[in-house]
Coordinates of C-alpha atoms in Angstrom, one line a residue:
X1 CA -52.4 75.8 -12.2
X2 CA -49.2 76.1 -10.3
X3 CA -48.8 73.6 -7.5
X4 CA -48.4 75.5 -4.2
X5 CA -46.1 72.9 -2.7
X6 CA -43.8 73.0 -5.7
X7 CA -43.6 76.8 -5.3
X8 CA -42.7 76.3 -1.6
X9 CA -40.0 73.9 -2.6
X10 CA -38.7 76.3 -5.2
X11 CA -38.9 75.8 -9.0
X12 CA -36.0 78.1 -9.8
X13 CA -33.0 75.9 -9.6
X14 CA -33.1 74.5 -6.1
X15 CA -35.1 73.9 -2.9
X16 CA -36.4 76.7 -0.7
X17 CA -34.6 77.5 2.6
X18 CA -35.5 75.3 5.5
X19 CA -37.5 77.1 8.1
X20 CA -35.4 75.7 11.0
X21 CA -32.0 76.4 9.5
X22 CA -29.5 74.4 7.5
X23 CA -28.1 72.5 10.4
X24 CA -31.3 70.7 11.2
X25 CA -31.9 69.9 7.5
X26 CA -28.4 68.5 7.1
X27 CA -29.1 66.3 10.2
X28 CA -32.3 65.1 8.7
X29 CA -30.6 64.4 5.4
X30 CA -28.1 62.3 7.2
X31 CA -30.7 60.3 9.1
X32 CA -32.8 59.6 6.0
X33 CA -30.0 58.7 3.6
X34 CA -27.8 56.9 6.2
X35 CA -24.7 56.2 4.0
X36 CA -22.1 54.0 5.7
X37 CA -19.7 56.9 6.5
X38 CA -20.6 60.4 5.4
X39 CA -17.5 62.2 3.9
X40 CA -18.6 65.4 5.7
X41 CA -17.9 63.6 9.0
X42 CA -14.6 62.1 7.9
X43 CA -12.7 64.8 9.9
X44 CA -14.5 63.8 13.1
X45 CA -13.9 60.1 12.4
X46 CA -10.2 60.8 11.8
X47 CA -10.0 62.7 15.1
X48 CA -11.6 59.7 16.9
X49 CA -9.3 57.3 15.0
X50 CA -6.3 59.4 16.2
X51 CA -7.5 58.9 19.8
X52 CA -7.7 55.2 19.2
X53 CA -4.2 55.3 17.7
X54 CA -2.7 57.1 20.7
X55 CA -4.4 54.6 23.1
X56 CA -3.3 51.6 21.1
X57 CA 0.2 52.9 20.7
X58 CA 0.7 53.5 24.4
X59 CA -0.9 50.1 25.3
X60 CA 1.1 48.3 22.5
X61 CA 4.4 49.9 23.7
X62 CA 3.7 48.8 27.3
X63 CA 2.7 45.3 26.1
X64 CA 5.8 45.0 23.9
X65 CA 8.1 46.1 26.7
X66 CA 6.4 43.9 29.3
X67 CA 6.9 40.8 27.1
X68 CA 10.6 41.2 26.9
X69 CA 11.0 42.0 30.6
X70 CA 8.7 39.1 31.4
X71 CA 10.6 36.6 29.3
X72 CA 13.9 37.6 30.8
X73 CA 12.5 37.2 34.3
X74 CA 10.4 34.1 33.9
X75 CA 11.7 32.0 31.0
X76 CA 15.3 33.2 31.5
X77 CA 15.4 33.4 35.3
X78 CA 13.4 30.3 36.1
X79 CA 14.4 28.0 33.2
X80 CA 17.8 29.5 32.1
X81 CA 16.5 29.7 28.5
X82 CA 16.9 32.7 26.2
X83 CA 15.0 32.4 22.9
X84 CA 16.5 34.0 19.9
X85 CA 15.2 37.4 19.0
X86 CA 14.7 39.2 15.7
X87 CA 16.8 42.3 15.1
X88 CA 13.9 44.7 15.8
X89 CA 12.1 43.1 18.7
X90 CA 14.5 43.8 21.5
X91 CA 15.3 46.9 23.5
X92 CA 17.2 45.5 26.5
X93 CA 20.8 44.6 26.6
X94 CA 21.7 40.9 26.4
X95 CA 21.3 39.2 29.7
X96 CA 24.0 37.0 31.3
X97 CA 24.5 33.4 30.1
X98 CA 22.5 31.0 32.1
X99 CA 22.6 27.2 32.5
X100 CA 19.6 25.6 30.8
X101 CA 17.3 23.8 33.3
X102 CA 15.3 21.3 31.3
X103 CA 12.8 20.3 33.9
X104 CA 12.0 23.9 34.7
X105 CA 11.7 24.6 31.0
X106 CA 9.0 21.9 30.7
X107 CA 7.1 23.3 33.7
X108 CA 7.3 27.1 33.2
X109 CA 4.9 27.2 30.2
X110 CA 2.4 25.2 32.2
X111 CA 2.5 27.8 35.0
X112 CA 2.0 30.5 32.4
X113 CA -0.9 28.6 30.9
X114 CA -2.5 28.1 34.3
X115 CA -2.3 31.8 35.2
X116 CA -3.6 32.8 31.7
X117 CA -6.5 30.3 32.1
X118 CA -7.5 31.5 35.5
X119 CA -7.5 35.1 34.4
X120 CA -9.6 34.6 31.3
X121 CA -12.0 32.0 32.7
X122 CA -13.0 34.0 35.7
X123 CA -12.7 37.6 34.4
X124 CA -13.1 37.6 30.6
X125 CA -13.7 34.2 28.8
X126 CA -13.7 36.0 25.4
X127 CA -10.0 36.9 26.0
X128 CA -8.9 33.2 25.8
X129 CA -7.2 32.0 22.6
X130 CA -5.6 34.0 19.8
X131 CA -7.7 37.2 19.8
X132 CA -7.9 37.9 16.1
X133 CA -11.0 35.7 15.6
X134 CA -12.7 37.2 18.7
X135 CA -12.1 40.7 17.2
X136 CA -13.7 39.7 13.9
X137 CA -16.7 38.1 15.7
X138 CA -17.2 41.3 17.7
X139 CA -17.2 43.4 14.6
X140 CA -19.9 41.4 12.8
X141 CA -22.0 40.9 15.9
X142 CA -22.8 44.2 17.5
X143 CA -19.3 45.5 18.1
X144 CA -19.6 45.1 21.8
X145 CA -16.3 44.4 23.6
X146 CA -16.0 44.7 27.3
X147 CA -13.6 47.3 28.7
X148 CA -12.1 44.6 31.0
X149 CA -10.8 42.7 27.9
X150 CA -8.1 45.3 27.6
X151 CA -6.3 44.6 30.9
X152 CA -7.3 40.9 31.1
X153 CA -6.1 40.1 27.6
X154 CA -2.9 42.1 28.1
X155 CA -1.9 40.5 31.4
X156 CA -3.0 37.0 30.3
X157 CA -1.0 37.3 27.1
X158 CA 2.1 38.6 28.9
X159 CA 1.9 35.6 31.3
X160 CA 1.4 33.1 28.5
X161 CA 4.1 34.5 26.2
X162 CA 6.6 35.4 28.9
X163 CA 6.7 31.8 30.0
X164 CA 7.4 30.5 26.5
X165 CA 3.9 29.9 25.0
X166 CA 4.3 29.2 21.3
X167 CA 2.1 32.1 20.2
X168 CA 2.4 35.7 19.0
X169 CA 1.7 39.1 20.4
X170 CA -0.1 40.4 17.3
X171 CA -3.3 38.4 18.0
X172 CA -3.7 39.7 21.5
X173 CA -3.1 43.3 20.3
X174 CA -5.7 42.8 17.6
X175 CA -8.3 42.1 20.3
X176 CA -7.0 44.8 22.7
X177 CA -6.9 47.4 19.8
X178 CA -10.5 46.4 18.8
X179 CA -11.6 46.8 22.5
X180 CA -9.9 50.2 22.6
X181 CA -11.7 51.2 19.4
X182 CA -15.0 50.0 20.8
X183 CA -14.6 51.9 24.0
X184 CA -13.7 55.1 22.3
X185 CA -16.7 54.6 20.0
X186 CA -19.0 54.2 23.0
X187 CA -17.6 57.1 25.0
X188 CA -17.7 59.7 22.1
X189 CA -20.7 60.8 20.2
X190 CA -20.6 58.5 17.2
X191 CA -22.9 56.7 14.8
X192 CA -23.2 52.9 14.6
X193 CA -21.2 52.9 11.4
X194 CA -18.5 55.1 12.9
X195 CA -18.3 52.8 15.9
X196 CA -17.7 49.9 13.5
X197 CA -15.0 51.9 11.8
X198 CA -13.3 52.7 15.1
X199 CA -13.2 49.1 16.0
X200 CA -11.3 48.3 12.8
X201 CA -9.0 51.3 13.3
X202 CA -8.2 49.8 16.7
X203 CA -7.3 46.5 15.2
X204 CA -4.9 48.3 12.7
X205 CA -3.4 50.4 15.5
X206 CA -2.7 47.3 17.6
X207 CA -1.0 45.5 14.9
X208 CA 1.1 48.5 13.9
X209 CA 2.2 49.0 17.5
X210 CA 3.8 45.6 17.8
X211 CA 4.6 44.6 14.2
X212 CA 5.8 48.0 12.9
X213 CA 4.2 47.8 9.5
X214 CA 1.7 50.7 9.5
X215 CA 0.3 50.3 5.9
X216 CA 0.2 46.5 6.1
X217 CA -1.6 46.7 9.5
X218 CA -4.3 49.0 8.1
X219 CA -4.9 46.8 5.1
X220 CA -4.9 43.7 7.2
X221 CA -7.5 45.1 9.6
X222 CA -9.9 45.9 6.7
X223 CA -9.3 42.7 4.8
X224 CA -9.3 40.1 7.6
X225 CA -13.0 40.7 8.3
X226 CA -14.1 38.9 5.1
X227 CA -13.1 36.0 2.9
X228 CA -13.8 37.8 -0.3
X229 CA -14.2 41.4 0.5
X230 CA -12.7 44.3 2.6
X231 CA -14.1 47.1 4.7
X232 CA -13.4 50.1 2.4
X233 CA -15.0 52.7 4.5
X234 CA -12.6 51.9 7.4
X235 CA -9.4 52.1 5.3
X236 CA -8.5 55.8 5.8
X237 CA -9.3 55.8 9.5
X238 CA -7.4 52.6 9.9
X239 CA -4.4 54.1 8.1
X240 CA -4.6 57.2 10.3
X241 CA -4.8 55.2 13.5
X242 CA -2.0 52.8 12.6
X243 CA 0.3 55.8 11.6
X244 CA -0.3 57.4 15.0
X245 CA 0.2 54.2 16.9
X246 CA 3.4 53.3 14.9
X247 CA 4.8 56.8 15.4
X248 CA 4.4 56.6 19.2
X249 CA 6.1 53.2 19.3
X250 CA 9.1 54.2 17.2
X251 CA 9.4 57.4 19.3
X252 CA 9.8 55.2 22.4
X253 CA 11.9 52.3 21.0
X254 CA 13.5 53.7 17.8
X255 CA 12.8 53.1 14.2
X256 CA 13.6 49.6 12.9
X257 CA 12.0 46.9 10.9
X258 CA 11.4 43.5 12.5
X259 CA 14.3 41.8 10.7
X260 CA 16.6 44.8 10.3
X261 CA 18.4 45.6 7.0
X262 CA 17.8 42.7 4.7
X263 CA 19.7 42.3 1.4
X264 CA 18.0 43.2 -2.0
X265 CA 16.3 40.5 -3.8
X266 CA 16.6 41.0 -7.6
X267 CA 13.7 39.7 -9.7
X268 CA 14.7 36.5 -11.6
X269 CA 11.9 35.5 -14.0
X270 CA 13.1 31.9 -14.2
X271 CA 12.5 31.5 -10.4
X272 CA 8.7 32.1 -10.8
X273 CA 8.1 28.4 -11.3
X274 CA 9.9 27.7 -8.0
X275 CA 7.8 30.3 -6.2
X276 CA 4.7 28.6 -7.7
X277 CA 5.9 25.2 -6.3
X278 CA 6.6 26.9 -3.0
X279 CA 3.0 28.2 -2.8
X280 CA 1.8 24.6 -3.1
X281 CA 4.2 23.3 -0.4
X282 CA 3.3 26.2 1.9
X283 CA -0.4 25.5 1.3
X284 CA 0.0 21.9 2.4
X285 CA 1.8 23.1 5.6
X286 CA -1.0 25.6 6.2
X287 CA -3.6 22.8 6.0
X288 CA -1.5 20.7 8.4
X289 CA -1.3 23.6 10.9
X290 CA -5.0 24.3 10.7
X291 CA -6.0 20.6 11.1
X292 CA -3.6 20.2 14.0
X293 CA -5.0 23.3 15.7
X294 CA -8.6 22.2 15.2
X295 CA -7.7 18.7 16.5
X296 CA -6.2 20.1 19.6
X297 CA -9.2 22.4 20.2
X298 CA -11.5 19.4 20.0
X299 CA -9.4 17.4 22.3
X300 CA -9.1 20.2 24.7
X301 CA -12.9 20.7 24.8
X302 CA -13.3 17.0 25.5
X303 CA -10.9 17.0 28.5
X304 CA -12.7 16.2 31.8
X305 CA -11.2 19.1 33.6
X306 CA -12.1 22.7 34.3
X307 CA -11.7 25.2 31.4
X308 CA -9.2 27.3 33.4
X309 CA -6.9 24.2 33.7
X310 CA -6.8 23.4 30.0
X311 CA -4.1 26.0 29.0
X312 CA -1.9 24.5 31.7
X313 CA -2.2 21.1 30.2
X314 CA -1.4 22.6 26.8
X315 CA 1.5 24.5 28.3
X316 CA 2.9 21.3 29.8
X317 CA 2.7 19.4 26.5
X318 CA 4.1 22.4 24.6
X319 CA 6.9 22.7 27.2
X320 CA 7.9 19.1 26.6
X321 CA 8.0 19.6 22.8
X322 CA 10.0 22.9 23.2
X323 CA 12.5 21.4 25.6
X324 CA 13.1 18.5 23.4
X325 CA 13.9 20.8 20.5
X326 CA 16.1 23.0 22.7
X327 CA 18.1 20.0 24.0
X328 CA 18.5 18.7 20.4
X329 CA 19.7 22.1 19.2
X330 CA 22.2 22.4 22.1
X331 CA 23.6 19.0 21.5
X332 CA 24.0 19.5 17.7
X333 CA 25.0 23.2 17.6
X334 CA 26.2 24.1 21.1
X335 CA 24.7 26.5 23.7
X336 CA 24.3 29.3 21.2
X337 CA 21.9 27.1 19.2
X338 CA 19.6 26.3 22.0
X339 CA 17.5 29.4 21.4
X340 CA 16.6 28.2 17.9
X341 CA 13.3 26.6 18.8
X342 CA 9.6 26.9 19.2
X343 CA 9.2 29.0 22.4
X344 CA 7.6 32.4 21.9
X345 CA 6.5 33.9 18.6
X346 CA 9.5 32.6 16.7
X347 CA 10.7 35.7 14.9
X348 CA 14.2 35.2 16.2
X349 CA 14.3 31.6 14.8
X350 CA 13.1 33.0 11.5
X351 CA 15.7 35.7 11.6
X352 CA 18.5 33.2 11.8
X353 CA 16.9 30.9 9.3
X354 CA 17.1 33.8 6.8
X355 CA 20.5 35.3 7.7
X356 CA 22.3 32.1 8.8
X357 CA 24.9 31.7 11.5
X358 CA 28.1 29.7 12.3
X359 CA 26.3 26.7 13.8
X360 CA 23.7 26.4 11.1
X361 CA 24.3 23.3 8.9
X362 CA 24.4 23.6 5.1
X363 CA 22.7 21.8 2.3
X364 CA 20.5 18.9 3.2
X365 CA 21.3 19.3 6.9
X366 CA 19.8 22.8 6.9
X367 CA 16.7 21.6 5.0
X368 CA 16.1 18.9 7.6
X369 CA 16.7 21.3 10.5
X370 CA 14.3 24.0 9.1
X371 CA 11.6 21.5 8.2
X372 CA 11.9 19.7 11.6
X373 CA 11.6 23.0 13.5
X374 CA 8.6 24.0 11.4
X375 CA 6.8 20.7 12.2
X376 CA 7.6 21.2 15.9
X377 CA 6.3 24.7 15.7
X378 CA 3.0 23.5 14.2
X379 CA 2.5 21.2 17.2
X380 CA 3.7 23.7 19.8
X381 CA 1.6 26.5 18.6
X382 CA -1.5 24.3 18.3
X383 CA -1.0 23.1 21.9
X384 CA -0.7 26.7 23.2
X385 CA -3.5 28.3 21.2
X386 CA -5.8 25.3 20.9
X387 CA -6.1 24.8 24.7
X388 CA -7.1 28.4 25.3
X389 CA -3.8 30.1 26.0
X390 CA -3.9 33.9 25.4
X391 CA -1.4 33.8 22.5
X392 CA -1.9 34.8 18.9
X393 CA -1.8 32.7 15.8
X394 CA -0.3 35.5 13.6
X395 CA 3.3 35.1 14.6
X396 CA 3.3 31.3 14.4
X397 CA 1.7 31.4 11.0
X398 CA 4.5 33.7 9.7
X399 CA 7.2 31.7 11.4
X400 CA 6.0 28.3 10.1
X401 CA 5.6 29.7 6.6
X402 CA 9.0 31.4 6.8
X403 CA 10.7 28.2 7.9
X404 CA 9.0 26.1 5.2
X405 CA 10.0 28.8 2.7
X406 CA 13.6 28.9 3.9
X407 CA 13.8 25.1 3.8
X408 CA 12.4 25.1 0.2
X409 CA 14.9 27.8 -0.8
X410 CA 17.9 25.9 0.6
X411 CA 16.7 22.7 -1.1
X412 CA 16.2 24.4 -4.5
X413 CA 19.6 26.1 -4.3
X414 CA 21.3 22.8 -3.4
X415 CA 19.6 20.6 -5.9
X416 CA 19.8 23.1 -8.8
X417 CA 23.2 24.5 -8.0
X418 CA 21.9 28.0 -8.7
X419 CA 23.7 30.6 -6.5
X420 CA 21.2 33.3 -7.5
X421 CA 18.5 31.5 -5.4
X422 CA 18.3 33.3 -2.1
X423 CA 16.6 31.3 0.7
X424 CA 15.8 34.5 2.6
X425 CA 13.6 35.6 -0.3
X426 CA 11.7 32.2 -0.3
X427 CA 11.4 32.6 3.5
X428 CA 9.7 36.0 3.2
X429 CA 7.4 34.8 0.4
X430 CA 6.6 31.7 2.5
X431 CA 5.6 34.0 5.4
X432 CA 3.2 36.1 3.4
X433 CA 1.8 33.1 1.5
X434 CA 1.1 31.0 4.6
X435 CA -0.8 33.7 6.5
X436 CA -2.3 35.4 3.5
X437 CA -3.7 32.2 2.3
X438 CA -5.1 31.0 5.7
X439 CA -6.5 34.4 6.7
X440 CA -7.7 35.2 3.2
X441 CA -5.7 38.4 3.2
X442 CA -3.6 38.3 0.0
X443 CA -3.4 42.1 -0.5
X444 CA -2.2 42.9 3.0
X445 CA 0.2 39.9 2.9
X446 CA 1.9 41.6 -0.1
X447 CA 2.3 44.8 1.7
X448 CA 3.4 43.2 5.0
X449 CA 6.2 41.3 3.3
X450 CA 7.3 44.5 1.4
X451 CA 7.5 46.5 4.6
X452 CA 9.4 43.7 6.4
X453 CA 11.8 43.4 3.5
X454 CA 12.2 47.2 3.2
X455 CA 11.5 47.0 -0.6
X456 CA 9.1 45.8 -3.2
X457 CA 11.6 43.4 -4.8
X458 CA 9.5 40.4 -4.0
X459 CA 6.2 41.9 -5.2
X460 CA 5.9 39.7 -8.3
X461 CA 6.8 36.4 -6.6
X462 CA 4.4 37.3 -3.8
X463 CA 1.6 38.1 -6.1
X464 CA 2.0 34.7 -7.8
X465 CA 2.4 32.7 -4.6
X466 CA -0.5 34.4 -2.7
X467 CA -2.7 34.0 -5.7
X468 CA -2.1 30.3 -5.9
X469 CA -2.5 29.9 -2.1
X470 CA -5.8 31.9 -2.2
X471 CA -7.1 29.2 -4.6
X472 CA -5.6 26.2 -2.8
X473 CA -6.8 27.4 0.6
X474 CA -10.2 28.6 -0.5
X475 CA -12.0 26.3 1.9
X476 CA -9.6 26.8 4.8
X477 CA -9.5 29.7 7.2
X478 CA -7.7 30.4 10.4
X479 CA -10.6 32.7 11.4
X480 CA -13.9 30.9 11.6
X481 CA -15.7 34.2 12.4
X482 CA -15.0 35.5 8.9
X483 CA -18.0 35.9 6.6
X484 CA -18.0 35.8 2.8
X485 CA -18.5 39.5 2.1
X486 CA -20.2 42.7 3.3
X487 CA -23.7 41.5 2.3
X488 CA -23.3 38.4 4.5
X489 CA -22.3 40.5 7.6
X490 CA -24.9 41.2 10.3
X491 CA -23.1 44.5 10.8
X492 CA -24.4 45.7 7.4
X493 CA -27.9 44.4 7.6
X494 CA -29.4 47.7 8.6
X495 CA -32.5 48.9 6.7
X496 CA -32.0 51.6 4.2
X497 CA -34.3 54.5 5.0
X498 CA -36.5 56.3 2.5
X499 CA -35.2 59.5 0.8
X500 CA -35.7 62.9 2.4
X501 CA -38.7 64.9 1.1
X502 CA -37.1 68.3 1.6
X503 CA -38.4 69.7 4.8
X504 CA -40.6 68.9 7.8
X505 CA -43.0 71.1 9.5
X506 CA -42.6 72.0 13.1
X507 CA -45.2 69.9 14.9
X508 CA -45.8 68.1 18.2
X509 CA -44.2 64.7 18.8
X510 CA -47.1 63.5 20.9
X511 CA -48.8 61.7 18.1
X512 CA -45.8 59.9 16.6
X513 CA -43.5 59.2 19.5
X514 CA -43.2 55.6 20.7
X515 CA -44.7 54.9 24.1
X516 CA -42.2 53.3 26.6
X517 CA -42.4 49.5 26.5
X518 CA -39.3 48.7 28.5
X519 CA -38.3 50.8 31.5
X520 CA -34.8 51.7 32.7
X521 CA -32.5 48.7 33.3
X522 CA -29.8 48.6 35.9
X523 CA -26.4 49.3 34.4
X524 CA -24.8 46.3 35.9
X525 CA -27.6 43.9 34.8
X526 CA -26.5 41.0 32.6
X527 CA -26.7 41.7 28.9
X528 CA -29.0 38.7 28.7
X529 CA -31.6 40.7 30.6
X530 CA -31.4 43.5 28.0
X531 CA -31.8 40.9 25.3
X532 CA -34.9 39.5 27.0
X533 CA -36.3 43.1 27.2
X534 CA -35.8 43.4 23.4
X535 CA -38.4 40.7 22.9
X536 CA -41.1 42.9 24.5
X537 CA -39.9 46.3 23.3
X538 CA -42.2 46.6 20.4
X539 CA -41.3 49.8 18.5
X540 CA -38.9 50.9 21.2
X541 CA -35.4 50.3 19.9
X542 CA -33.2 51.7 22.7
X543 CA -33.3 51.3 26.4
X544 CA -32.1 53.5 29.2
X545 CA -29.6 52.4 31.9
X546 CA -30.2 53.4 35.5
X547 CA -27.2 54.3 37.6
X548 CA -26.7 55.4 41.1
X549 CA -27.5 59.0 40.2
X550 CA -30.1 58.8 37.5
X551 CA -29.8 57.7 33.9
X552 CA -26.2 56.6 33.1
X553 CA -26.5 55.7 29.5
X554 CA -28.4 54.2 26.6
X555 CA -28.1 50.8 24.9
X556 CA -29.2 50.1 21.3
X557 CA -31.2 46.9 21.3
X558 CA -30.0 46.0 17.8
X559 CA -26.5 45.9 19.2
X560 CA -27.5 43.5 22.0
X561 CA -29.4 41.2 19.6
X562 CA -26.4 41.0 17.4
X563 CA -24.2 39.9 20.3
X564 CA -23.9 36.0 20.3
X565 CA -26.0 34.3 23.0
X566 CA -22.9 32.6 24.4
X567 CA -21.4 36.0 25.4
X568 CA -24.5 37.6 26.9
X569 CA -24.4 35.8 30.2
X570 CA -21.0 37.2 31.2
X571 CA -21.4 40.7 29.7
X572 CA -23.2 43.5 31.5
X573 CA -25.5 46.2 30.1
X574 CA -22.9 48.8 30.8
X575 CA -20.6 47.0 28.3
X576 CA -22.9 48.1 25.5
X577 CA -23.6 51.6 26.9
X578 CA -23.3 54.9 25.0
X579 CA -23.6 58.3 26.7
X580 CA -27.1 59.3 27.7
X581 CA -28.8 62.0 25.6
X582 CA -32.5 63.1 25.5
X583 CA -34.9 65.6 24.1
X584 CA -37.5 67.6 26.0
X585 CA -41.2 67.0 25.2
X586 CA -41.5 70.3 23.5
X587 CA -38.5 69.8 21.1
X588 CA -39.1 70.3 17.4
X589 CA -38.4 67.6 14.9
X590 CA -35.3 69.5 13.7
X591 CA -34.0 69.5 17.3
X592 CA -34.6 65.7 17.4
X593 CA -32.7 65.2 14.1
X594 CA -29.7 67.2 15.4
X595 CA -29.6 65.1 18.6
X596 CA -29.9 61.8 16.6
X597 CA -27.1 62.9 14.3
X598 CA -24.9 63.8 17.3
X599 CA -25.4 60.6 19.3
X600 CA -25.7 58.1 16.4
X601 CA -28.6 56.2 18.0
X602 CA -31.8 55.1 16.3
X603 CA -33.9 56.5 19.1
X604 CA -33.6 58.9 22.0
X605 CA -35.8 59.3 25.1
X606 CA -38.3 62.1 25.4
X607 CA -38.2 63.6 28.9
X608 CA -40.9 65.3 31.0
X609 CA -39.9 66.4 34.5
X610 CA -36.9 64.1 34.4
X611 CA -38.9 61.0 33.5
X612 CA -39.1 59.2 30.1
X613 CA -42.5 59.6 28.5
X614 CA -41.6 58.3 25.0
X615 CA -39.0 57.6 22.4
X616 CA -38.4 59.3 19.1
X617 CA -35.9 58.4 16.4
X618 CA -35.1 58.2 12.7
X619 CA -38.2 56.1 11.9
X620 CA -40.5 58.4 13.7
X621 CA -38.8 61.4 12.0
X622 CA -39.3 59.9 8.6
X623 CA -42.9 59.2 9.4
X624 CA -43.4 62.8 10.4
X625 CA -41.8 63.9 7.1
X626 CA -44.0 61.6 5.0
X627 CA -47.1 62.6 6.8
X628 CA -46.3 66.3 6.5
X629 CA -45.8 66.0 2.7
X630 CA -48.8 63.7 2.3
X631 CA -51.1 66.3 3.9
X632 CA -53.2 68.4 1.4
X633 CA -51.9 71.9 0.8
X634 CA -53.4 74.7 2.8
X635 CA -56.6 76.0 1.1
X636 CA -56.4 73.3 -1.5

């Protein structure tokens, strides 16, 4: 006997047409299959990623320009100090020669640290420190980043770096870019997986805006989240966002790589042993930096002073170290050498370490100079970042690795008497090896170095060195928020729904909707209040926010529960808000599926006369589908 339900589904090569149209059925397929990022929606995600790239490019350009202007006004105007700059990180004409004022040079970083500490402590505590680790933590734990992080982190980083803080601009732009991606994801109709992707795209766009390595930035953003994995679904949107951001920046400041036109580096097979030894030396330096940084962080946390004052203490100590190096350089190499030091990110110091200059010693003297400045940079960067200054650890990592690599290259060339050894090549490999090993990003380190060098000449030495460093630094990471792989990430611990059973009958939602357990919450309530509501929510998985003129948005409780407890007390419910959507009480299940697809939430409110009378979502929809297909056939 022919089964009536099989006839309705269609036994002649495919399913029967859906009674409510293909759009609703596609929506239900999406909800019931829930793949990480549906390819049919890639165009929409790329459009959103483009918006993130535009925002990150504009913010990154303003940040880049503000740093140079700020350094000229504060570090140069107050202390008479002008740090060396790499070829591609300046857009202003050289300022007038100034007389170095050592006492002011000691104090200015402390003032910048104090201003940075006050801003972050009272407005956005999560904006303290480097920024890269905070962005990773936000990705794995709900993806909630407050909008205020964008201006607070930007201003705090400008104040810290413009006064000579020994950190970089890439770390802050990672966090700012992640915040921009999170904001765009909450303002636009996106799914949870799409919001995660946009956060990663924001990280990539932020790095591309200030480092000018679009492909390396995209790879880094997807690779830095894990120790042994990468976020494949975010790669294409991250590339798109970084290209848009990079294009905006070079349109404003011109196209140039960070270190300008470097020479070619021919591959010499007999040098591979030297690169292997370099990897071990750089790994030791990386461990020294990480241990120094963690020691400073512990010592800073133990200081019996307010949190906002700690970056000032670190800035004062860092200023003393930096001033000592500047006076030493001025005494040994003249006024032109004073800028070869530890203030700022250090790319200018690295530029001269690779290209050389008239005051640079040769042979053993150069090795001692480069190694000595590398040690001083380890201490200075640890003092700045470890006490909570808003400065990144990306640039110091590259600078320290580059200085160690250059010193190794000069030593090898001097001891072996081999003129084919190019210290600049060892400096570039040292850069990528140091950061790639500590951040567990060997692939992106390869591409970053290739983009900085303008060629893939160093690909094979980099592969060897980063491979060795990946093993040597297996148990060390500059980003504690990294998890092992996707399976260990809370961001990917979402249940996999059951498969779709073809179609769902039009039926009332009264029997299957979830009754409200938690009423609307004020939009400016602490996020901890939303977390407390989650404990009594039962089957309700989303809460409504109440604004001055009705419902202002919705908050997914799973997002709040994934946010660390330490951050909930200073975050507001509005920081996790997505636009308010709803369905009327007489909506069909196909209508519900389409709304859920559009908003990307697990539930939406059911309204009657403007009030919430229930909640329906993907679980309730699947239950309706299963019950519809479990019912006996008509007349059977």
